[in-house]
Amino acid sequence: MRVSNRHIIYVQGYDPRGLAQYYRMFRTELRKFARLYQLSATISRPHSRSDDEITSWSIETGTQDNGQGWRTRTDYDFLRFEDFIQNDLAAPIWRTVPHAVWLYWQMIFCGTIGRFWRASWRFAIFMTWPHIILLLEALVAAGTGFVFGKGLDALGVPWPLPWLAGSGIFIALLWGALRYFENQTYVLYLLRDTIWTIQFSHRRRPDWDQRIDRFAQYLTEVARTSEADEIVLVGHSSGSFLAAEMLARALQLDPALGRHGPRIMLLTVGSNFPIVGFHKAASDFRDHLARLAVEPQIDWIDCQARKDVMNFFPLDPIASHGIDPGSARRNPTIVPVRFREIIRPEHYNLFRWQFFRVHFQFVMANERPHAYDFFMIVCGPVALRERMAHPAGALAIATASDGAEREQAWSELAGSGPLGGSVAVNPGSAKEPAARRRG
C-alpha cells in the first residue's frame, strides 16, 4: 500500500525530558534523515490541546524529482506524561532510596528478579546497576564516617558525639554523592523508574490509568474520523507497554477498532514488557497482551536489539508471560535490529557503551540506508505492514535513483507475499530461531 497520509501516535515512556527536548531531537533527526535519502522534509510547530496531554505537529516529506516521486503527509501526536514523571522525580532522596531498595528485595524474594534473569540477563544487570552503585556509595560514605568518628573518639571527645558526627558525615556524603553524581550514574532516576513500574504493575497509580483511558478514547476517535491511510501507535521503551495497554483498552471501548477506517498498527521499539508483566499482580496486563496476540484487525510489530541493554532481547512478549493462544496467534511480529548496520562505524564505536544513547537509536535517524529506519516508518511512502514484510523492496523504493527504478521497486513490492519475510519474523512460526540468530 502506498501511503500519502499517515497518523502517528507516539506514547511517551518514563522520560523526564518531556516535550520540548523530544521535539528538538525529532526536528534535528528529521533533517539528518532528509539528507541521507536526499528528500525534502518540513515540520510544523507543535501545538497542544487545552489539557496539555497531547501535543501534535505535521511533517511533509517527499522526493526531490519533479512529478516522478512520492509525497507523504504525517500527523504526529505526542502523548505526554512528563507532569507525572517530574512529580515523581521531585520526591526527596530520603523517601526514594529506602522505598526502592525495599521493593527490589521484595522482587528478589518473590522470584521476579529471577524471571528477569532468565528472560534477559543484560536487562537484569541493568536493573541491578543502580543498587550496586548505591551500595558502593554507601560503603564509601560509611567508611569515611566511621574513620571520622574514630578520630574524634581518639581525641577524647565524649560519647555519643563521635557517633553522631560519624553518622552525620555518612548521611551528608551519601546524599551529596547521589545528588551531584546523578548525571553520571542515573541512580535516582532509575530507582524512581523502578518504583513507578511496580506501582503501575499493581494498579497503584490511578492518575496514570485515568490518562491512559483518555488516550484510549482519543485513539478510537482518531480511528473513526481520520482520513489517514494508516494509524501507527508507537511505544518506545516503557512507552511500549503503555501503548499496548492503551490499544487493549481502546479495543474494549470499540471492539470493531481496525475493521473500519484506517489500518491500525502497533509498533513497539526497545520494549520491556516484563517489567510490568512479570509481576504476579499484573494479571490484567497479561490478559491485554493475550488479546493483542490474537486480535485479527491489528498488526503488532516489536523491534528488538541485542546491543540495547534496556530492552529485553531476545524475547517473545507473549510466550514469555506464560500466554499460549495456540493456532489463533498472529501477533507480534518480532524484528531484530542491528544498530551497527544503520550507524557509520566511527560513530557507532563512540557511543556503543552509552546505554541511554543506544536505547534512543530506535527513534533517531539512520546514518546508513537500512530496512529499519524510524523516520521512513514515520514519513515514508510504504505502509508499515509491507515495510516489515518486505524490507528489501521498501529499501529499494527509498534508495531508488530515478522514477523508473522506483516504480520497478513498487511493482516487486506489490507482487510479494504477506507479512513474515526474512527480516520480520513471527515468533509463532517455525522461523523463530532465525530471528534469534539474526540479532
XYZ file of C-alpha atoms in Angstrom, residues 44-423:
380
model
C 5.287 22.418 11.611
C 5.492 23.980 15.027
C 3.958 21.898 17.836
C 0.530 22.799 19.120
C -1.086 21.390 22.255
C -4.643 20.686 23.205
C -6.081 22.724 26.044
C -5.355 19.991 28.602
C -1.656 19.760 27.537
C -1.916 15.969 27.440
C -1.452 15.712 23.672
C 0.832 17.835 21.506
C 0.808 17.496 17.718
C 2.755 18.569 14.666
C 2.772 17.651 10.994
C 5.522 16.620 8.576
C 5.552 16.936 4.787
C 8.086 14.623 3.156
C 8.853 13.792 -0.452
C 11.388 13.143 -3.159
C 13.061 15.999 -4.978
C 12.447 14.674 -8.517
C 9.581 16.597 -10.058
C 6.418 14.587 -10.643
C 8.100 11.170 -10.564
C 8.466 10.555 -6.841
C 6.284 10.431 -3.765
C 4.964 12.807 -1.145
C 3.640 11.872 2.288
C 1.972 13.924 4.988
C 2.264 12.725 8.568
C 0.210 13.952 11.501
C 2.261 13.253 14.635
C 0.751 13.124 18.130
C 2.989 13.120 21.193
C 1.112 11.677 24.183
C 2.507 13.195 27.325
C 3.183 12.010 30.856
C 6.004 14.362 31.853
C 3.926 16.126 34.515
C 3.588 12.802 36.357
C 7.244 11.963 35.775
C 8.530 15.317 37.010
C 6.396 14.962 40.112
C 7.930 11.525 40.773
C 11.463 12.848 40.255
C 10.847 15.635 42.759
C 10.394 13.086 45.559
C 13.033 13.562 48.281
C 16.046 11.264 48.373
C 15.293 10.079 51.912
C 11.971 8.706 50.677
C 13.102 7.354 47.290
C 16.119 5.284 48.325
C 14.607 3.152 51.140
C 11.427 2.641 49.120
C 13.299 1.443 46.005
C 15.645 -0.815 47.988
C 12.710 -2.388 49.827
C 10.875 -3.040 46.549
C 13.980 -4.560 44.955
C 14.371 -7.033 47.816
C 10.681 -7.855 47.575
C 11.200 -8.707 43.895
C 14.078 -10.985 44.844
C 12.028 -12.910 47.384
C 9.002 -13.080 45.077
C 11.115 -14.503 42.242
C 10.544 -11.554 39.883
C 14.252 -10.749 39.591
C 14.918 -14.410 38.803
C 12.369 -14.242 35.978
C 14.156 -11.132 34.658
C 17.486 -13.010 34.670
C 16.024 -15.922 32.735
C 14.395 -13.616 30.183
C 17.376 -11.288 29.649
C 20.481 -11.280 31.819
C 21.557 -7.982 30.242
C 18.406 -6.218 31.404
C 18.636 -7.847 34.845
C 22.154 -6.445 35.253
C 20.969 -3.045 34.071
C 18.121 -3.076 36.598
C 20.530 -4.070 39.378
C 23.049 -1.397 38.361
C 21.640 1.486 40.467
C 21.585 -0.727 43.554
C 25.236 -1.682 43.018
C 26.237 1.978 42.665
C 24.117 2.888 45.686
C 25.838 0.193 47.740
C 29.312 1.378 46.702
C 28.465 4.998 47.523
C 27.019 3.934 50.877
C 30.142 1.898 51.728
C 32.464 4.805 50.921
C 30.309 7.225 52.916
C 30.029 4.793 55.855
C 33.785 4.148 55.856
C 34.536 7.865 55.861
C 32.050 8.484 58.656
C 33.468 5.603 60.690
C 37.055 6.875 60.371
C 35.979 10.402 61.277
C 34.094 9.155 64.341
C 37.022 7.003 65.466
C 39.297 10.015 65.091
C 37.116 12.106 67.373
C 36.990 9.223 69.834
C 40.793 9.001 69.838
C 40.958 12.738 70.607
C 38.885 12.136 73.735
C 35.608 13.641 72.503
C 32.925 12.271 74.840
C 30.346 9.770 73.658
C 27.953 9.997 71.784
C 29.396 12.958 69.852
C 31.814 10.817 67.759
C 28.954 8.510 66.770
C 26.654 11.439 65.918
C 29.397 13.164 63.911
C 30.228 9.959 62.013
C 26.543 9.384 61.243
C 26.216 12.959 60.027
C 29.239 12.541 57.764
C 27.750 9.311 56.353
C 24.375 10.924 55.589
C 25.924 14.079 54.098
C 28.356 12.180 51.874
C 25.748 9.700 50.632
C 23.261 12.491 49.922
C 25.933 14.501 48.121
C 27.074 11.530 46.029
C 23.508 10.728 44.968
C 22.759 14.345 44.214
C 25.898 15.541 42.474
C 26.827 12.388 40.541
C 23.305 11.811 39.255
C 24.167 12.969 35.730
C 26.868 10.298 35.569
C 25.141 7.419 37.382
C 21.362 7.993 36.883
C 20.854 6.187 40.192
C 17.938 8.288 41.457
C 16.194 8.313 38.094
C 16.438 4.530 37.764
C 15.296 3.954 41.350
C 12.253 6.171 40.793
C 11.575 4.402 37.495
C 11.564 1.071 39.357
C 9.149 2.421 41.972
C 6.809 3.674 39.247
C 6.768 0.438 37.225
C 5.999 -1.645 40.309
C 3.238 0.736 41.354
C 1.828 0.665 37.826
C 2.010 -3.143 37.735
C -0.034 -3.324 40.941
C -2.510 -0.669 39.717
C -1.449 1.785 42.410
C -1.185 4.720 40.007
C -4.766 5.773 39.255
C -3.506 9.025 37.717
C -1.693 7.053 35.001
C -4.625 4.694 34.486
C -7.055 7.569 34.058
C -4.858 9.259 31.472
C -4.337 6.014 29.565
C -8.123 5.618 29.479
C -8.418 9.113 27.973
C -5.734 8.285 25.418
C -7.579 5.072 24.531
C -10.713 7.128 23.932
C -8.673 9.508 21.778
C -7.424 6.587 19.656
C -10.975 5.444 18.981
C -11.901 8.994 17.941
C -8.929 9.240 15.584
C -9.776 5.864 14.044
C -13.344 6.987 13.496
C -12.580 10.393 11.952
C -9.110 10.189 10.380
C -8.585 10.145 6.614
C -5.117 8.641 7.010
C -4.104 5.516 5.128
C -2.696 4.007 8.319
C -2.547 4.831 12.011
C 0.636 3.732 13.746
C 0.661 3.621 17.536
C 4.331 3.816 18.584
C 5.692 2.921 22.017
C 9.385 3.290 22.835
C 10.964 1.839 25.987
C 8.366 1.860 28.782
C 6.077 3.535 26.265
C 5.850 0.066 24.702
C 3.734 -1.436 27.470
C 1.830 1.836 27.848
C 0.971 1.752 24.120
C -0.079 -1.903 24.319
C -2.231 -1.139 27.348
C -3.765 1.857 25.587
C -4.602 -0.170 22.471
C -6.139 -3.003 24.502
C -8.348 -0.523 26.345
C -9.326 1.116 23.045
C -10.436 -2.303 21.794
C -12.583 -2.651 24.894
C -14.214 0.691 24.058
C -14.623 -0.196 20.375
C -14.356 -3.947 19.609
C -14.570 -3.117 15.880
C -11.474 -0.924 16.035
C -9.366 -1.592 12.958
C -12.272 -3.026 10.964
C -13.471 0.419 9.960
C -11.422 3.412 8.884
C -7.619 3.343 8.538
C -5.441 0.307 9.128
C -4.152 0.314 12.711
C -0.631 -0.821 13.562
C 1.129 -1.161 16.913
C 4.902 -0.577 16.741
C 6.901 -1.223 19.907
C 10.638 -0.487 19.866
C 13.157 -1.074 22.640
C 10.347 -2.753 24.549
C 10.445 -4.011 28.129
C 7.080 -5.666 28.719
C 8.328 -7.970 31.516
C 8.992 -5.111 33.940
C 5.215 -4.939 34.254
C 4.006 -8.326 33.064
C 6.320 -10.483 35.201
C 4.734 -9.214 38.421
C 2.118 -11.651 39.661
C -0.304 -8.801 40.331
C -0.311 -7.715 36.654
C -2.939 -10.227 35.525
C -4.983 -7.534 33.725
C -1.925 -6.545 31.704
C -1.246 -10.159 30.712
C -4.880 -10.522 29.670
C -4.448 -7.495 27.432
C -1.316 -8.997 25.853
C -3.261 -12.203 25.239
C -5.960 -10.270 23.419
C -3.470 -8.378 21.247
C -1.790 -11.686 20.353
C -4.918 -12.923 18.575
C -6.596 -9.670 17.507
C -7.342 -10.140 13.778
C -7.683 -6.467 12.858
C -4.430 -5.264 14.489
C -0.864 -5.851 13.337
C 1.785 -5.572 16.042
C 5.487 -5.182 15.211
C 8.050 -5.472 18.017
C 11.607 -4.316 17.224
C 14.418 -5.531 19.481
C 18.198 -5.023 19.546
C 20.813 -7.087 21.298
C 23.037 -4.044 21.862
C 20.306 -2.237 23.804
C 20.529 -3.473 27.392
C 17.388 -1.502 28.243
C 15.142 -3.753 26.193
C 14.586 -7.490 26.596
C 16.410 -9.367 23.828
C 15.633 -11.919 22.610
C 12.110 -12.072 23.976
C 8.764 -13.345 22.828
C 6.381 -10.885 24.552
C 3.589 -13.456 24.553
C 5.157 -16.819 25.397
C 7.484 -15.260 27.990
C 4.408 -14.255 30.015
C 3.034 -17.793 30.015
C 0.393 -16.957 27.403
C -0.479 -19.699 24.908
C -3.024 -18.509 22.316
C -2.489 -21.623 20.204
C -3.137 -21.525 16.476
C -5.115 -18.275 16.801
C -1.931 -16.337 17.475
C -0.945 -13.704 14.893
C 0.984 -11.081 16.927
C 3.555 -9.787 17.402
C 5.981 -10.000 14.515
C 9.455 -9.682 16.046
C 12.026 -7.688 14.092
C 15.658 -7.907 15.264
C 17.635 -4.711 14.611
C 21.420 -4.401 14.453
C 22.496 -0.831 15.176
C 25.954 -1.334 13.716
C 24.256 -1.767 10.327
C 22.487 1.601 10.452
C 25.227 3.740 12.042
C 28.613 4.536 10.500
C 31.356 2.515 12.248
C 33.281 5.537 13.526
C 30.164 6.872 15.265
C 28.931 3.502 16.492
C 32.194 2.908 18.334
C 31.848 6.289 20.057
C 28.500 5.604 21.733
C 28.155 1.818 21.815
C 28.706 1.848 25.628
C 26.440 4.845 26.255
C 23.372 2.839 27.156
C 20.791 5.624 27.023
C 22.139 6.841 23.668
C 21.966 3.325 22.265
C 18.432 2.921 23.614
C 17.247 6.039 21.781
C 18.727 4.954 18.456
C 15.417 3.194 17.845
C 13.742 6.602 17.369
C 16.646 8.508 15.806
C 17.758 8.909 12.205
C 19.892 6.339 10.429
C 23.332 7.177 9.106
C 23.152 4.376 6.526
C 20.129 3.310 4.463
C 18.598 0.237 6.041
C 15.373 -1.738 6.198
C 14.800 -0.471 9.749
C 14.526 3.305 9.672
C 12.278 5.025 12.196
C 11.858 8.145 10.076
C 10.983 6.120 6.979
C 8.343 4.396 9.099
C 7.048 7.818 10.141
C 7.491 9.742 6.876
C 7.990 7.254 4.029
C 5.523 6.102 1.351
C 5.483 2.389 2.285
C 2.943 1.175 4.834
C 4.414 -0.353 7.992
C 2.968 -3.824 7.383
C 4.503 -4.038 3.879
C 7.763 -2.432 5.054
C 8.315 -5.111 7.684
C 7.115 -7.961 5.475
C 9.348 -6.986 2.550
C 12.209 -4.837 3.826
C 14.345 -5.209 0.690
C 11.583 -3.838 -1.516
C 10.856 -0.965 0.886
C 14.558 -0.087 0.984
C 14.751 -0.170 -2.820
C 11.922 2.365 -3.009
C 13.735 4.640 -0.557
C 17.085 4.457 -2.342
C 15.930 4.442 -5.988
C 17.879 6.908 -8.118
C 15.030 7.765 -10.504
C 11.317 7.336 -11.046
C 11.612 4.263 -13.288
C 13.724 2.399 -10.759
C 11.282 3.354 -8.012
C 8.278 2.112 -9.997
C 10.061 -1.182 -10.589
C 10.578 -1.495 -6.823
C 6.891 -0.753 -6.251
C 5.931 -3.490 -8.705
C 8.129 -6.022 -6.939
C 6.730 -4.981 -3.562
C 3.151 -5.341 -4.790
C 3.841 -8.845 -6.063
C 5.373 -10.173 -2.864
C 3.621 -12.201 -0.179
C 2.160 -11.390 3.253
C 3.880 -10.299 6.467
C 6.585 -12.699 7.638
C 9.641 -12.194 5.411
C 13.333 -12.668 6.080
C 13.732 -9.660 8.379
